[in-house]
mmCIF file of C-alpha atoms in Angstrom:
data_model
loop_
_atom_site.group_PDB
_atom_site.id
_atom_site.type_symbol
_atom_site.label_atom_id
_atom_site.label_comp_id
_atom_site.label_asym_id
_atom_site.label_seq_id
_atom_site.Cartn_x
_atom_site.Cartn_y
_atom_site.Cartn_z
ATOM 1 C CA UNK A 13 -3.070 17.262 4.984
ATOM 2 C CA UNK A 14 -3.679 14.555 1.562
ATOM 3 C CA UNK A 15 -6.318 12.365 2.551
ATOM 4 C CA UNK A 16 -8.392 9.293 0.486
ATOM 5 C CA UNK A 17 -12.444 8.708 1.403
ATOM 6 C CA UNK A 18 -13.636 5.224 0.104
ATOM 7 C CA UNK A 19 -16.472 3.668 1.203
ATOM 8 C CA UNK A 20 -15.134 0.597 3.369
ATOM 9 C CA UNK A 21 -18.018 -2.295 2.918
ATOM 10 C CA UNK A 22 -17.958 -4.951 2.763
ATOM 11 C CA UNK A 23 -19.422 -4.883 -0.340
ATOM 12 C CA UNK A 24 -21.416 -8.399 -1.508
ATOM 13 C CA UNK A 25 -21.951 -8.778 -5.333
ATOM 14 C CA UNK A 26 -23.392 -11.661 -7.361
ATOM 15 C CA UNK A 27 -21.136 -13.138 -10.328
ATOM 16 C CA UNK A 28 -21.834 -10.676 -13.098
ATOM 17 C CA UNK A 29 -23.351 -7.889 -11.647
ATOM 18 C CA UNK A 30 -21.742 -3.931 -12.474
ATOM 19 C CA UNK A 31 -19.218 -2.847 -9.717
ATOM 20 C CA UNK A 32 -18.706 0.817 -8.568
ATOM 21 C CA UNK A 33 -16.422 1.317 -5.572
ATOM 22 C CA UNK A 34 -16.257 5.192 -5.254
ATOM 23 C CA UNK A 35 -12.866 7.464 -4.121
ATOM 24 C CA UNK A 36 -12.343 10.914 -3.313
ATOM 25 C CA UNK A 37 -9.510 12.141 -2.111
ATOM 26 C CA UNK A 38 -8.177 15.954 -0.780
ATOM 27 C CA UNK A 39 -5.155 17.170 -1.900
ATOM 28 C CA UNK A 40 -3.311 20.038 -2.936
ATOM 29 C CA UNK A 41 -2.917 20.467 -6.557
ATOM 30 C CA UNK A 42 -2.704 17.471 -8.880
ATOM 31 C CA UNK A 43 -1.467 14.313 -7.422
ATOM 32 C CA UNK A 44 -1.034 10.738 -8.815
ATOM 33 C CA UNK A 45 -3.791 8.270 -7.835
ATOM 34 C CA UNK A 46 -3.805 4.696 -7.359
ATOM 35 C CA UNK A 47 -6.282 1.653 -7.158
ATOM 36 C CA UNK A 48 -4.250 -1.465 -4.936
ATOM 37 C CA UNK A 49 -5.551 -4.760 -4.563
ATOM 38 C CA UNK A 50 -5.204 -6.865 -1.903
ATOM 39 C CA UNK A 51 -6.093 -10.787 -1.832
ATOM 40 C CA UNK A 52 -6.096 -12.221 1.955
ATOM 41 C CA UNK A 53 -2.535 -12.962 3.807
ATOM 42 C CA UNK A 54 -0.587 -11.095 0.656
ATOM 43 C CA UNK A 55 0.807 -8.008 0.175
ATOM 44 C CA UNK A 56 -0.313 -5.005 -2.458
ATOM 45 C CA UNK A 57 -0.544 -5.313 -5.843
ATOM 46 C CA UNK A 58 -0.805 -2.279 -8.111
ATOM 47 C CA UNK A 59 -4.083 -2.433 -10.042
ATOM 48 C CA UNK A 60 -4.253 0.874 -12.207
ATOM 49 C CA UNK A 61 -3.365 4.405 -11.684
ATOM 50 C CA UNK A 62 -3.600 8.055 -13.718
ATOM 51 C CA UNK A 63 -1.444 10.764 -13.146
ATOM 52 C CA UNK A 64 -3.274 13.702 -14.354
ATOM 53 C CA UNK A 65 -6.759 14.970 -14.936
ATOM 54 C CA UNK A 66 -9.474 13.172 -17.544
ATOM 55 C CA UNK A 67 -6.787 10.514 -17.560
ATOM 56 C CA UNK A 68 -8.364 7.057 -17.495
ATOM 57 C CA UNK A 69 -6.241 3.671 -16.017
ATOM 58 C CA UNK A 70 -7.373 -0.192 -16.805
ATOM 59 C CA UNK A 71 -5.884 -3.148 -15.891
ATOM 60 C CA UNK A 72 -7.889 -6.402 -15.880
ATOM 61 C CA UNK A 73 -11.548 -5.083 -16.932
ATOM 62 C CA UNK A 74 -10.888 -3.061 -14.353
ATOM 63 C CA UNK A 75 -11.004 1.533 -15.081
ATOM 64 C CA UNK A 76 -10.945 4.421 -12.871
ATOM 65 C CA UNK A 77 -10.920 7.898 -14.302
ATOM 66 C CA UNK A 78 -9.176 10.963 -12.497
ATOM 67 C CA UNK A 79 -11.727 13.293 -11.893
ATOM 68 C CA UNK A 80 -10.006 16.790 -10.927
ATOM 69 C CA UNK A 81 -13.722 18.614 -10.744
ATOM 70 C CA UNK A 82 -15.305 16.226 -8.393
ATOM 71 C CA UNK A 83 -11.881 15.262 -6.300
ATOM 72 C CA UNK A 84 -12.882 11.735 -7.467
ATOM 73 C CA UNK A 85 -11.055 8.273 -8.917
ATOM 74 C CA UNK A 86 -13.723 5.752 -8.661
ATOM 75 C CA UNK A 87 -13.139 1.940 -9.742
ATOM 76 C CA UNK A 88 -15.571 0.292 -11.871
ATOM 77 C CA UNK A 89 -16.160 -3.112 -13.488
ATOM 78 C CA UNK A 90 -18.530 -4.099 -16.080
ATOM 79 C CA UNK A 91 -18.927 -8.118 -14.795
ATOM 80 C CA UNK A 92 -17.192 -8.938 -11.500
ATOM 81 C CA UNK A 93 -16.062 -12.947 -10.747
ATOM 82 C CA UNK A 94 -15.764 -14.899 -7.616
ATOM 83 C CA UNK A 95 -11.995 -14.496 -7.991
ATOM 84 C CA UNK A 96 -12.140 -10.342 -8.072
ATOM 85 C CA UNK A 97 -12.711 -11.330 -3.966
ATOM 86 C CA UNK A 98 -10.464 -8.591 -2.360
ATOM 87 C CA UNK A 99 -10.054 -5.860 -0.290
ATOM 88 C CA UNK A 100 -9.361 -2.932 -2.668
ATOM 89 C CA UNK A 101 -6.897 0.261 -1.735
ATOM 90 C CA UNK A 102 -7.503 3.820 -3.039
ATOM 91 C CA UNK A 103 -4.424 6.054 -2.648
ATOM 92 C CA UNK A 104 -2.623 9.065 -3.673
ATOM 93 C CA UNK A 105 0.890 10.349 -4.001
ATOM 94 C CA UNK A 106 1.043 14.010 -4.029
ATOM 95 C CA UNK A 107 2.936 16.409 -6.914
ATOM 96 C CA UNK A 108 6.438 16.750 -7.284
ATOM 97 C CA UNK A 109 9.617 14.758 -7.626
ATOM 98 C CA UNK A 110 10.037 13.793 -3.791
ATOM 99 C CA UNK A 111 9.881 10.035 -2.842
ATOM 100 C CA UNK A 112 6.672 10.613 -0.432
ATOM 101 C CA UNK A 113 4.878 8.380 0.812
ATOM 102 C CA UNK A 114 1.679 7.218 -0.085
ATOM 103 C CA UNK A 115 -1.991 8.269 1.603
ATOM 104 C CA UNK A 116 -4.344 5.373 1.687
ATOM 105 C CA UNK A 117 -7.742 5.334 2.146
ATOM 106 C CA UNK A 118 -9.071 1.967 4.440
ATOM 107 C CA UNK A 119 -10.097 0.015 1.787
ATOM 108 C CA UNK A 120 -13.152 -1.760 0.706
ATOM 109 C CA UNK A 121 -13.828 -5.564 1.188
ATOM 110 C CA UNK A 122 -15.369 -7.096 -2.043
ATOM 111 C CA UNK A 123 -16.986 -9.867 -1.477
ATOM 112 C CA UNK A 124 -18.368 -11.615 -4.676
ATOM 113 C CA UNK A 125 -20.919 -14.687 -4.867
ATOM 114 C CA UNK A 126 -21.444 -17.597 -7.202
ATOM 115 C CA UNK B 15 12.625 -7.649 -13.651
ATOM 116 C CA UNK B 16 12.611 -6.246 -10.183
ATOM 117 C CA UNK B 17 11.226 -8.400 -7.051
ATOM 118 C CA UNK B 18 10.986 -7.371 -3.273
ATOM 119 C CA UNK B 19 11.312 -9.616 -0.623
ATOM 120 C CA UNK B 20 10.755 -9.556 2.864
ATOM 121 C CA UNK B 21 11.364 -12.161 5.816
ATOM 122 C CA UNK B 22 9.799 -13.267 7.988
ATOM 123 C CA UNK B 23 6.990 -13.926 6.769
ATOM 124 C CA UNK B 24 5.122 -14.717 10.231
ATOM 125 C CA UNK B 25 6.762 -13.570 13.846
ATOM 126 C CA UNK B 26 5.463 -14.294 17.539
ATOM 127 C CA UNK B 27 7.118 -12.508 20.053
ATOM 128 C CA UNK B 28 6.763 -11.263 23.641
ATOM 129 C CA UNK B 29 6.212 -8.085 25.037
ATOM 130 C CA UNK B 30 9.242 -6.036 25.627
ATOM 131 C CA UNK B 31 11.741 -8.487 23.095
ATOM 132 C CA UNK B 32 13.531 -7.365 20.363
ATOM 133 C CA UNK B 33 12.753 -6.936 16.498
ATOM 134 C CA UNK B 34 14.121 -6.905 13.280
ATOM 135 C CA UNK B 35 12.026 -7.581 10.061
ATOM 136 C CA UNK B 36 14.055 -7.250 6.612
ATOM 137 C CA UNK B 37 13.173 -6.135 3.337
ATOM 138 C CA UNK B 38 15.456 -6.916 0.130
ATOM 139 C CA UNK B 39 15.109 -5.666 -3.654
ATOM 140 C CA UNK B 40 16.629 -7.509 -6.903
ATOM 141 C CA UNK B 41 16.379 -5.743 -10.099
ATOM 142 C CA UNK B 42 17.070 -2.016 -9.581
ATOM 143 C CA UNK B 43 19.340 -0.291 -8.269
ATOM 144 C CA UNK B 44 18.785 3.072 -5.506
ATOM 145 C CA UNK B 45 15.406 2.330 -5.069
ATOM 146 C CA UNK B 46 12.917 4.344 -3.144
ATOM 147 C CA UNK B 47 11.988 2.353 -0.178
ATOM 148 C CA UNK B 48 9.036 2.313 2.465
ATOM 149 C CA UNK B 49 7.844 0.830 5.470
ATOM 150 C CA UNK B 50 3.940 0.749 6.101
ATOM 151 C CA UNK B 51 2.391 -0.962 8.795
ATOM 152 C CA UNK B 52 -1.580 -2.184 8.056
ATOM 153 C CA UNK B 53 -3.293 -2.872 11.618
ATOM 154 C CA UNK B 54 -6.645 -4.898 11.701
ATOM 155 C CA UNK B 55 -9.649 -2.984 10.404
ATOM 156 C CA UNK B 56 -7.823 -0.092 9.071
ATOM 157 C CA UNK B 57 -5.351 1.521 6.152
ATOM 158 C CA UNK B 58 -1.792 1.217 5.520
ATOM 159 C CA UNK B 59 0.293 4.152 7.885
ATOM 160 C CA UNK B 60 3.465 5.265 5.940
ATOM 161 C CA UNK B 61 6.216 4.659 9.025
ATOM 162 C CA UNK B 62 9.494 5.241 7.411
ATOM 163 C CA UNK B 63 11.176 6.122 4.061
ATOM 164 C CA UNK B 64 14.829 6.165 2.651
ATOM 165 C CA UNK B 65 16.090 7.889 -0.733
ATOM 166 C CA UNK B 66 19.626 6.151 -0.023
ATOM 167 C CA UNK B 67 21.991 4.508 2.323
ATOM 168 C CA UNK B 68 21.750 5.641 5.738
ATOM 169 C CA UNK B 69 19.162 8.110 4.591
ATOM 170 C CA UNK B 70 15.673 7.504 7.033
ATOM 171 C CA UNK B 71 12.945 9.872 7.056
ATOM 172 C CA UNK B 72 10.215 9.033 10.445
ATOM 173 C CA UNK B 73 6.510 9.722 9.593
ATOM 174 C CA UNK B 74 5.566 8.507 12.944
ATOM 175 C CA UNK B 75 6.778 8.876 16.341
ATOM 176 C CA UNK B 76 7.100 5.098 18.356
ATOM 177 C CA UNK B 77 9.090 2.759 19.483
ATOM 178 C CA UNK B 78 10.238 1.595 16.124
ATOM 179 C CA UNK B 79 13.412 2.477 13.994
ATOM 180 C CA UNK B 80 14.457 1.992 10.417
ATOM 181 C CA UNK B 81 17.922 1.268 9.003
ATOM 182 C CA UNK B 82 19.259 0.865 4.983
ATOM 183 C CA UNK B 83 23.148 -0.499 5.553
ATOM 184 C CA UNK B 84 22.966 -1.414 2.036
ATOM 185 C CA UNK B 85 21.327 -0.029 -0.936
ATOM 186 C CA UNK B 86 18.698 -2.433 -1.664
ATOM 187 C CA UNK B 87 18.415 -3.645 2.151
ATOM 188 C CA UNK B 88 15.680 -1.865 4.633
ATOM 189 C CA UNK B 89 15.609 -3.004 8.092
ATOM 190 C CA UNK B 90 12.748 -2.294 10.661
ATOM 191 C CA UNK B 91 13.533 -2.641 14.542
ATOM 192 C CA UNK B 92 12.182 -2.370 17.893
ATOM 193 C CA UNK B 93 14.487 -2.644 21.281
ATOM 194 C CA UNK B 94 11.124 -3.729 22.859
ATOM 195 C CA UNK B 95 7.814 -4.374 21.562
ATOM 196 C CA UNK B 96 4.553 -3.394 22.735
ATOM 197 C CA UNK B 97 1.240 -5.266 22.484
ATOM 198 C CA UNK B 98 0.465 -2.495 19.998
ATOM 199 C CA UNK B 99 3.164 -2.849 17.226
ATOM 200 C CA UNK B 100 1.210 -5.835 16.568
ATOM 201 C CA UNK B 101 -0.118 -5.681 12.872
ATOM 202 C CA UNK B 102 0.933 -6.186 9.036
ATOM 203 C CA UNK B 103 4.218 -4.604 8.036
ATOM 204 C CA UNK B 104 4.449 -3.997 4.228
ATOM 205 C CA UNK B 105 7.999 -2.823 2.691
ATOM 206 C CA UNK B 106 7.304 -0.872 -0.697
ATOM 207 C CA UNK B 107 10.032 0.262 -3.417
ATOM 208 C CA UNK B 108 9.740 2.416 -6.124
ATOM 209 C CA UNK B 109 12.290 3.825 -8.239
ATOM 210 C CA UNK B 110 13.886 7.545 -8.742
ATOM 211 C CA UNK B 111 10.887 10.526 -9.015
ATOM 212 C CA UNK B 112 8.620 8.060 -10.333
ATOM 213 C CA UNK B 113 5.007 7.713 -7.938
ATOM 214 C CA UNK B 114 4.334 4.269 -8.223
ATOM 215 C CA UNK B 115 5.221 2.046 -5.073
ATOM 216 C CA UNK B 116 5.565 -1.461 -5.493
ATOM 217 C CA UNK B 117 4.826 -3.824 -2.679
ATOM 218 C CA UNK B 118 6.523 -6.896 -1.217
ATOM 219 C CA UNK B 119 4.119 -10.076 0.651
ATOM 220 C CA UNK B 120 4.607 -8.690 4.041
ATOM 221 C CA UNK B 121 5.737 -9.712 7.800
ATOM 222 C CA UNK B 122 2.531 -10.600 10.099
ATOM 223 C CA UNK B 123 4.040 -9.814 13.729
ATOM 224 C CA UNK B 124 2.046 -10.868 16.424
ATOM 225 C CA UNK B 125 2.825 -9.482 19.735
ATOM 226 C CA UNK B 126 1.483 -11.300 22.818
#
């Protein structure tokens, strides 16, 4: 079955500094791919997502691109900020028009320091 | 614009009592909707999911149950809990074939 790999942390940055959090996920064909955030005691909030190969979603300084060659959707950030503090949610919804659900992967804690 | 609500927002109960935790969507109309449940430590597990009234499609087998009596109404029930239903329950929506699930604040149930 669809599965998401993310690395779980939690992950400690400085103010500033370049953030990577990778993804790769197994699936059949070309599913849709998400990056969720989550800030403590709320729900999910959608962060960015692609839904096809080479395509590249931003939202907030934030950009993943859909890697079809390397199974990979990785989330990156150029200067993080004490307020990007959140656990972060790689997931995928598979091809095709059914209402499935989505596969998460266990997200990553992002822990970010003045 | 569409919003999702869902009440309560924090529940204590006892082993073995009932449950009912209710999720409610403005804004659209025959909406996609989900129930995931997010225990400590670990992902979101897709438990239940309706395309319409009365519709419910099980992921996982337990002691919980789903119910839509009205289009933009999902329901999530126990007869009795269990000390392991405890957890974060998350009701998502999204809307005809599109992919992208939208997510309400979520019901912390503790079960002691």
């Amino acid at each position: 079955g669809d599965s998401v790999t993310q690395m779980e942390g939690p992950v400690t940055l400085s103010e500033e500094a370049f953030l990577t959090i990778n993804c790769t996920y197994t699936a059949t064909g070309y599913p849709s791919l998400f990056w969720y955030v989550q800030y403590p005691g709320e729900g999910l909030q959608l962060l960015l997502k692609a839904t096809k190969a080479d395509d590249k979603g931003s939202n907030k300084g934030f950009e993943a691109t859909y890697r079809k060659e390397t199974t990979s959707f990785h989330l990156e950030k150029g200067s993080v900020q004490v307020s990007d503090s959140a656990v972060y949610f790689c997931a995928l919804s598979p091809p095709g028009g059914g209402a499935d659900g989505l596969t998460f992967g266990k997200g990553t804690h992002l822990i970010i320091q003045p | 614009s569409q919003t999702i609500h869902q009440w309560p927002a924090t529940l204590v109960q006892p082993v073995g009592s009932p449950l009912s935790l209710e999720c409610t969507v403005e804004g659209t109309s025959n909406p996609n909707l989900y129930w995931y449940r997010q225990a400590a430590g670990r992902g979101l597990q897709l438990l239940f999911y309706s395309v319409g009234i009365g519709q419910i499609s099980s992921e996982v087998p337990q002691n919980l149950s789903a119910s839509r009596p009205q289009d933009r109404q999902f329901i999530l029930s126990s007869k009795k809990l269990l000390l392991s239903d405890s957890g974060f329950y998350l009701c998502a929506w999204s809307s005809g074939g599109a992919k992208t699930q939208y997510f309400g604040p979520g019901t912390r149930l503790l079960v002691l």
